[in-house]
Coordinates of C-alpha atoms in Angstrom, one line a residue:
M1 CA -16.9 -2.7 -17.7
L2 CA -17.2 -0.1 -14.9
N3 CA -16.1 3.5 -14.8
S4 CA -15.0 4.1 -11.2
L5 CA -11.9 2.8 -9.4
E6 CA -12.1 0.9 -6.2
K7 CA -10.8 2.5 -3.0
R8 CA -8.2 -0.2 -2.3
Y9 CA -5.2 1.6 -0.8
G10 CA -4.4 2.8 2.7
F11 CA -2.1 5.4 4.3
W12 CA 1.1 3.4 4.1
T13 CA 0.7 2.8 0.4
A14 CA 0.4 6.5 -0.1
V15 CA 3.5 7.1 2.0
A16 CA 5.3 4.3 0.0
M17 CA 4.3 6.2 -3.2
V18 CA 5.9 9.4 -1.9
V19 CA 9.0 7.8 -0.5
G20 CA 9.3 5.0 -3.1
I21 CA 9.1 7.2 -6.1
V22 CA 11.4 9.9 -4.9
I23 CA 14.2 7.5 -3.7
G24 CA 15.6 6.0 -6.9
S25 CA 19.2 5.4 -8.0
G26 CA 20.2 9.0 -8.0
V27 CA 20.7 9.4 -4.3
F28 CA 23.3 6.7 -4.2
F29 CA 25.6 8.6 -6.5
K30 CA 24.6 12.2 -6.1
A31 CA 26.5 12.5 -2.8
E32 CA 29.9 12.3 -4.4
K33 CA 28.7 14.8 -7.1
V34 CA 27.8 17.3 -4.3
I35 CA 31.2 16.8 -2.6
Q36 CA 32.9 17.5 -6.0
I37 CA 30.8 20.6 -6.7
T38 CA 31.5 22.0 -3.2
D39 CA 35.2 21.1 -3.3
G40 CA 34.8 18.9 -0.3
N41 CA 32.8 21.4 1.8
I42 CA 30.6 19.1 3.9
Y43 CA 28.8 22.1 5.5
I44 CA 27.6 23.3 2.1
G45 CA 26.7 19.7 1.1
I46 CA 24.5 19.3 4.1
F47 CA 23.0 22.7 3.5
S48 CA 22.2 21.8 -0.1
W49 CA 20.4 18.6 0.8
I50 CA 18.3 20.4 3.5
A51 CA 17.6 23.4 1.3
S52 CA 16.4 21.3 -1.6
G53 CA 14.5 19.1 0.7
S54 CA 12.8 22.1 2.4
I55 CA 11.5 23.2 -1.0
M56 CA 10.0 19.8 -1.5
V57 CA 8.5 19.8 2.0
I58 CA 7.0 23.3 1.4
C59 CA 5.5 22.2 -1.9
A60 CA 4.2 19.0 -0.4
Y61 CA 2.5 21.0 2.4
A62 CA 0.9 23.3 -0.2
F63 CA -0.4 20.2 -2.1
S64 CA -1.5 18.6 1.2
I65 CA -3.9 21.5 1.7
L66 CA -5.4 21.0 -1.8
A67 CA -5.5 17.2 -1.1
G68 CA -7.6 17.9 2.0
R69 CA -10.1 19.8 -0.1
Y70 CA -10.3 18.1 -3.5
S71 CA -10.5 14.4 -4.2
K72 CA -11.8 13.4 -7.6
V73 CA -9.4 11.5 -10.0
N74 CA -5.7 12.2 -10.3
G75 CA -4.7 14.8 -7.7
I76 CA -2.6 17.1 -9.9
V77 CA -5.4 17.4 -12.4
D78 CA -7.9 18.0 -9.7
Y79 CA -5.9 20.8 -8.1
S80 CA -5.1 22.4 -11.5
E81 CA -8.8 22.3 -12.5
A82 CA -9.9 23.7 -9.2
S83 CA -7.3 26.5 -9.2
F84 CA -7.3 27.7 -12.8
G85 CA -10.3 26.0 -14.5
K86 CA -11.1 23.0 -16.7
T87 CA -9.0 24.1 -19.7
Y88 CA -5.8 24.4 -17.6
G89 CA -6.6 21.1 -15.9
Y90 CA -7.0 19.5 -19.3
I91 CA -3.6 20.8 -20.5
V92 CA -1.9 19.6 -17.3
G93 CA -3.6 16.2 -17.7
W94 CA -2.3 15.8 -21.2
F95 CA 1.2 16.9 -20.2
M96 CA 1.3 14.4 -17.4
S97 CA -0.2 11.6 -19.5
V98 CA 2.0 12.0 -22.6
V99 CA 5.2 13.6 -21.4
Y100 CA 5.8 13.6 -17.6
Y101 CA 4.8 10.0 -16.6
P102 CA 5.8 8.2 -19.8
S103 CA 9.2 9.9 -20.2
L104 CA 10.2 9.3 -16.6
T105 CA 9.0 5.7 -16.8
A106 CA 11.1 5.2 -20.0
I107 CA 14.2 6.6 -18.3
L108 CA 13.6 4.2 -15.3
C109 CA 13.3 1.2 -17.7
W110 CA 16.6 2.2 -19.3
I111 CA 18.4 2.8 -16.0
S112 CA 17.1 -0.5 -14.5
A113 CA 18.4 -2.4 -17.5
R114 CA 21.7 -0.6 -17.5
Y115 CA 22.4 -1.5 -13.8
T116 CA 21.2 -5.1 -14.3
L117 CA 23.8 -5.6 -17.0
T118 CA 26.4 -4.0 -14.7
L119 CA 25.5 -6.3 -11.9
F120 CA 26.2 -9.3 -14.0
G121 CA 29.5 -7.9 -15.2
I122 CA 28.4 -7.2 -18.7
N123 CA 30.2 -4.0 -19.6
I124 CA 28.6 -2.8 -22.8
G125 CA 27.7 0.7 -24.0
A126 CA 24.9 2.5 -22.1
N127 CA 23.1 3.0 -25.4
S128 CA 23.6 -0.5 -26.8
T129 CA 20.6 -2.4 -28.2
E130 CA 20.7 -4.9 -25.4
V131 CA 20.1 -2.3 -22.8
Y132 CA 17.0 -1.1 -24.6
V133 CA 15.7 -4.6 -25.1
I134 CA 16.0 -5.4 -21.4
G135 CA 14.4 -2.0 -20.6
I136 CA 11.4 -3.0 -22.8
I137 CA 11.2 -6.3 -21.0
Y138 CA 11.0 -4.5 -17.6
L139 CA 8.3 -2.3 -19.1
V140 CA 6.1 -5.2 -20.1
L141 CA 6.6 -7.0 -16.8
I142 CA 5.8 -4.0 -14.6
C143 CA 2.9 -3.1 -16.8
A144 CA 1.4 -6.7 -16.6
L145 CA 1.9 -6.6 -12.8
N146 CA 0.0 -3.4 -12.4
I147 CA -2.8 -4.2 -14.8
F148 CA -3.5 -7.8 -13.7
A149 CA -2.4 -7.7 -10.0
P150 CA -2.9 -4.1 -8.8
M151 CA -3.1 -5.1 -5.1
L152 CA 0.2 -7.0 -5.5
A153 CA 1.7 -4.0 -7.2
G154 CA 0.7 -1.8 -4.2
K155 CA 2.3 -4.3 -1.8
I156 CA 5.4 -4.4 -3.9
Q157 CA 5.6 -0.6 -3.8
V158 CA 5.6 -0.7 0.0
S159 CA 8.1 -3.6 0.1
T160 CA 10.6 -2.1 -2.3
T161 CA 10.4 1.2 -0.4
F162 CA 11.5 -0.6 2.8
I163 CA 14.2 -2.5 0.9
K164 CA 15.7 0.5 -0.8
L165 CA 16.0 2.3 2.6
I166 CA 18.2 -0.5 4.0
P167 CA 21.5 0.6 2.4
L168 CA 20.8 4.3 2.9
V169 CA 20.1 3.9 6.7
L170 CA 22.9 1.4 7.2
M171 CA 25.4 3.8 5.5
G172 CA 24.0 6.7 7.5
V173 CA 24.1 5.0 10.9
I174 CA 27.2 2.8 10.6
G175 CA 29.1 5.4 8.6
I176 CA 28.6 8.0 11.2
I177 CA 29.6 5.6 14.0
K178 CA 32.7 4.4 12.2
G179 CA 33.6 8.0 11.1
I180 CA 33.4 9.2 14.7
S181 CA 35.5 6.3 16.0
N182 CA 38.2 6.6 13.4
G183 CA 38.1 10.4 13.3
Q184 CA 37.4 10.6 9.6
I185 CA 34.1 12.6 9.9
V186 CA 35.8 15.2 12.2
Q187 CA 38.7 15.4 9.7
N188 CA 36.3 15.9 6.8
F189 CA 34.5 18.7 8.6
V190 CA 37.7 20.3 9.8
S191 CA 39.5 20.1 6.4
V192 CA 37.0 22.4 4.7
S193 CA 38.5 24.4 1.8
T194 CA 39.6 27.9 3.0
D195 CA 38.6 29.4 -0.4
I196 CA 35.7 31.8 -0.4
V197 CA 32.4 30.1 -0.8
T198 CA 30.8 31.2 -4.1
S199 CA 27.2 31.2 -5.1
N200 CA 28.1 28.8 -7.9
S201 CA 29.1 26.1 -5.5
I202 CA 26.1 26.6 -3.3
F203 CA 23.5 26.7 -6.1
G204 CA 25.3 24.1 -8.0
A205 CA 25.0 21.7 -5.1
I206 CA 21.3 22.6 -4.7
V207 CA 20.7 21.9 -8.3
A208 CA 22.5 18.6 -8.0
T209 CA 20.4 17.5 -5.1
A210 CA 17.1 18.9 -6.4
F211 CA 16.6 16.0 -8.9
A212 CA 17.0 13.5 -6.1
Y213 CA 13.8 14.9 -4.6
E214 CA 11.8 14.7 -7.9
G215 CA 8.6 12.6 -8.2
W216 CA 6.7 13.0 -5.0
I217 CA 3.8 14.6 -6.8
V218 CA 3.1 11.3 -8.6
A219 CA 1.6 10.0 -5.3
T220 CA -1.5 12.2 -5.9
T221 CA -2.5 10.1 -8.9
I222 CA -4.0 7.4 -6.6
N223 CA -6.1 9.9 -4.6
S224 CA -9.4 8.5 -5.8
E225 CA -8.3 5.0 -4.8
L226 CA -7.3 5.8 -1.2
K227 CA -9.8 4.7 1.4
N228 CA -9.7 8.0 3.2
S229 CA -8.0 10.3 0.6
R230 CA -8.7 13.7 2.2
K231 CA -7.2 12.5 5.5
D232 CA -4.5 10.1 4.5
L233 CA -3.0 11.8 1.4
P234 CA -2.2 15.2 3.1
K235 CA -0.5 13.3 6.0
A236 CA 1.4 11.0 3.5
L237 CA 2.7 14.0 1.5
I238 CA 4.1 15.7 4.6
V239 CA 5.3 12.6 6.5
G240 CA 6.9 11.1 3.4
S241 CA 8.7 14.3 2.3
I242 CA 10.1 15.1 5.8
F243 CA 11.3 11.5 6.1
I244 CA 13.1 11.6 2.8
V245 CA 15.0 14.8 3.8
V246 CA 16.1 13.1 7.1
V247 CA 17.3 9.9 5.3
Y248 CA 19.1 11.8 2.6
T249 CA 20.9 14.1 5.1
L250 CA 21.8 11.1 7.3
Y251 CA 23.2 9.2 4.3
F252 CA 25.3 12.2 3.1
I253 CA 26.9 12.6 6.5
G254 CA 27.3 8.8 6.8
I255 CA 29.4 8.4 3.6
S256 CA 31.9 10.9 4.9
G257 CA 32.7 8.4 7.6
P258 CA 34.7 5.7 5.7
L259 CA 36.5 8.0 3.2
S260 CA 38.1 11.4 3.0
V261 CA 36.6 14.2 0.8
N262 CA 39.7 13.9 -1.4
D263 CA 38.8 10.2 -2.1
F264 CA 35.4 11.3 -3.3
I265 CA 36.7 14.2 -5.4
Q266 CA 39.3 11.9 -7.1
G267 CA 37.3 8.7 -7.2
G268 CA 34.1 9.7 -8.8
E269 CA 31.3 7.2 -8.8
D270 CA 33.7 4.4 -7.8
S271 CA 34.2 6.2 -4.4
I272 CA 30.6 5.3 -3.4
K273 CA 31.3 1.6 -4.1
H274 CA 34.5 1.9 -2.0
A275 CA 32.6 3.6 0.8
F276 CA 30.1 0.6 0.9
F277 CA 33.0 -1.9 0.8
N278 CA 34.7 -0.1 3.7
I279 CA 31.5 0.0 5.8
L280 CA 29.8 -3.3 4.9
G281 CA 32.7 -5.4 3.6
N282 CA 32.8 -7.4 0.4
F283 CA 29.2 -8.6 0.7
G284 CA 27.8 -5.2 1.3
G285 CA 29.8 -3.6 -1.5
S286 CA 28.9 -6.3 -4.0
T287 CA 25.2 -6.0 -3.1
L288 CA 25.1 -2.3 -3.7
F289 CA 23.9 -2.7 -7.3
I290 CA 21.2 -5.1 -6.2
F291 CA 19.8 -2.4 -3.9
V292 CA 20.2 0.1 -6.7
I293 CA 18.2 -2.1 -9.1
I294 CA 15.5 -2.8 -6.5
S295 CA 15.4 1.0 -5.9
C296 CA 15.0 1.7 -9.6
L297 CA 12.4 -1.0 -10.1
G298 CA 10.4 0.2 -7.1
T299 CA 10.4 3.7 -8.5
L300 CA 9.4 2.2 -11.9
N301 CA 6.5 0.4 -10.3
G302 CA 5.3 3.7 -8.8
M303 CA 5.6 5.5 -12.1
M304 CA 3.7 2.7 -13.8
L305 CA 0.9 3.2 -11.3
A306 CA 0.6 6.8 -12.5
T307 CA 1.1 6.1 -16.2
I308 CA -1.8 3.6 -16.3
R309 CA -4.1 6.2 -14.8
G310 CA -2.9 9.1 -16.9
L311 CA -5.5 9.3 -19.8
Y312 CA -8.2 7.8 -17.5
S313 CA -8.1 11.0 -15.4
L314 CA -9.1 13.0 -18.5
S315 CA -11.6 10.4 -19.9
I316 CA -13.5 10.1 -16.7
R317 CA -14.2 13.9 -17.0
G318 CA -15.5 13.4 -20.6
M319 CA -12.3 14.9 -22.1
G320 CA -9.7 13.7 -24.5
P321 CA -10.1 11.2 -27.4
C322 CA -12.8 8.5 -27.0
P323 CA -13.6 9.2 -23.4
K324 CA -16.0 6.3 -23.0
F325 CA -13.4 3.9 -24.3
F326 CA -10.5 5.1 -22.1
S327 CA -12.6 5.6 -19.0
K328 CA -13.7 2.0 -18.9
V329 CA -12.6 0.0 -15.9
S330 CA -12.1 -3.8 -15.9
E331 CA -14.6 -5.7 -13.7
K332 CA -11.9 -8.2 -12.9
T333 CA -9.0 -6.0 -11.9
N334 CA -10.9 -2.7 -11.3
L335 CA -8.3 -0.8 -13.4
P336 CA -8.5 1.3 -16.6
V337 CA -6.9 -1.3 -18.9
N338 CA -7.4 0.8 -22.1
S339 CA -5.9 3.8 -20.5
G340 CA -3.0 1.6 -19.2
L341 CA -2.3 0.2 -22.6
F342 CA -2.3 3.7 -24.1
G343 CA 0.3 4.8 -21.4
V344 CA 2.5 1.8 -22.1
I345 CA 2.5 2.6 -25.8
I346 CA 3.5 6.2 -25.1
V347 CA 6.4 4.9 -22.9
F348 CA 7.5 2.5 -25.7
I349 CA 7.5 5.5 -28.2
W350 CA 9.7 7.5 -25.8
I351 CA 12.1 4.5 -25.5
L352 CA 12.1 4.1 -29.3
L353 CA 12.8 7.8 -29.9
W354 CA 15.8 7.8 -27.6
Y355 CA 17.1 4.6 -29.1
L356 CA 16.9 6.0 -32.7
S357 CA 18.3 9.3 -31.5
N358 CA 21.4 7.6 -29.9
K359 CA 21.9 5.5 -33.0
G360 CA 22.0 8.7 -35.1
F361 CA 18.6 8.2 -36.9
L362 CA 17.0 11.3 -35.3
V363 CA 19.0 14.5 -34.8
C364 CA 16.1 16.3 -33.1
F365 CA 16.2 14.1 -29.9

């Protein structure tokens, strides 16, 4: 067993981590939510996407400066330790290892399972046992992929990032072109509500879009495995975050091409499906959930990359329980297998807690 991780990833893997983890299933359905909150005001909707995205870009820029100066193991722990001391870095490391990474990974397992059943026309409750079982199967498969084939996992991260961009870019480009040709986009911009714009609608829309930008910081977990971390990671954070804002804004404008704002307000989530049917036909509409599932699984893969390395980032510093045991790196895969298994167990515990809570066995969750 070794103790250091191989520098195996390049610039594009880092960009794929930023873009691939941020773009999940939420963006596909957040657009109609924003239209509902703003009462069909496309101007406020565009502003909310850009405003939330600007916050992400500013934060990413701040972290890019730190990434250019510090490169040990797990960027967020490195930066916390350098800024506020080892104790603070230790607390942040534990939070990321036990709460942040595992809980988001558990949510992605559940969402991926839920959309998989929907794709096959199996309409059962979102909290049914079958959903959780499939979610656990996804957890095991993604974990095995990352532990036993880390290079393949990195390539899959890049591939799924490109795949999930396809429906967003298509809707953005084709939707705008069709909306201009049929006059629907102009109509949606012109038919803005004459009511006074309130802070509730503005900030409500910003809050709705903010979650769609969550997760970019996870890309810093592989800083010690980047071939040129101090050069590539800062660029990846900035390039990736700006690219996401552009794609999200383009997508939001594009969906206003095939349908009116009233269709979105009255149709709910089904209106997004109708928009895809309108733009891409029956084939495009029916494949929406396939892209959503791929998007979820790509994000899940990225979160698993971070989850596996969670406890390792503390153990390699001589912190946490049994640091020698959890800092060991497999000679075959050059990954912290023990740390990875710990992370997967924590994810399973989160899934189990939510399952028991939804079944009424736990009232505290």
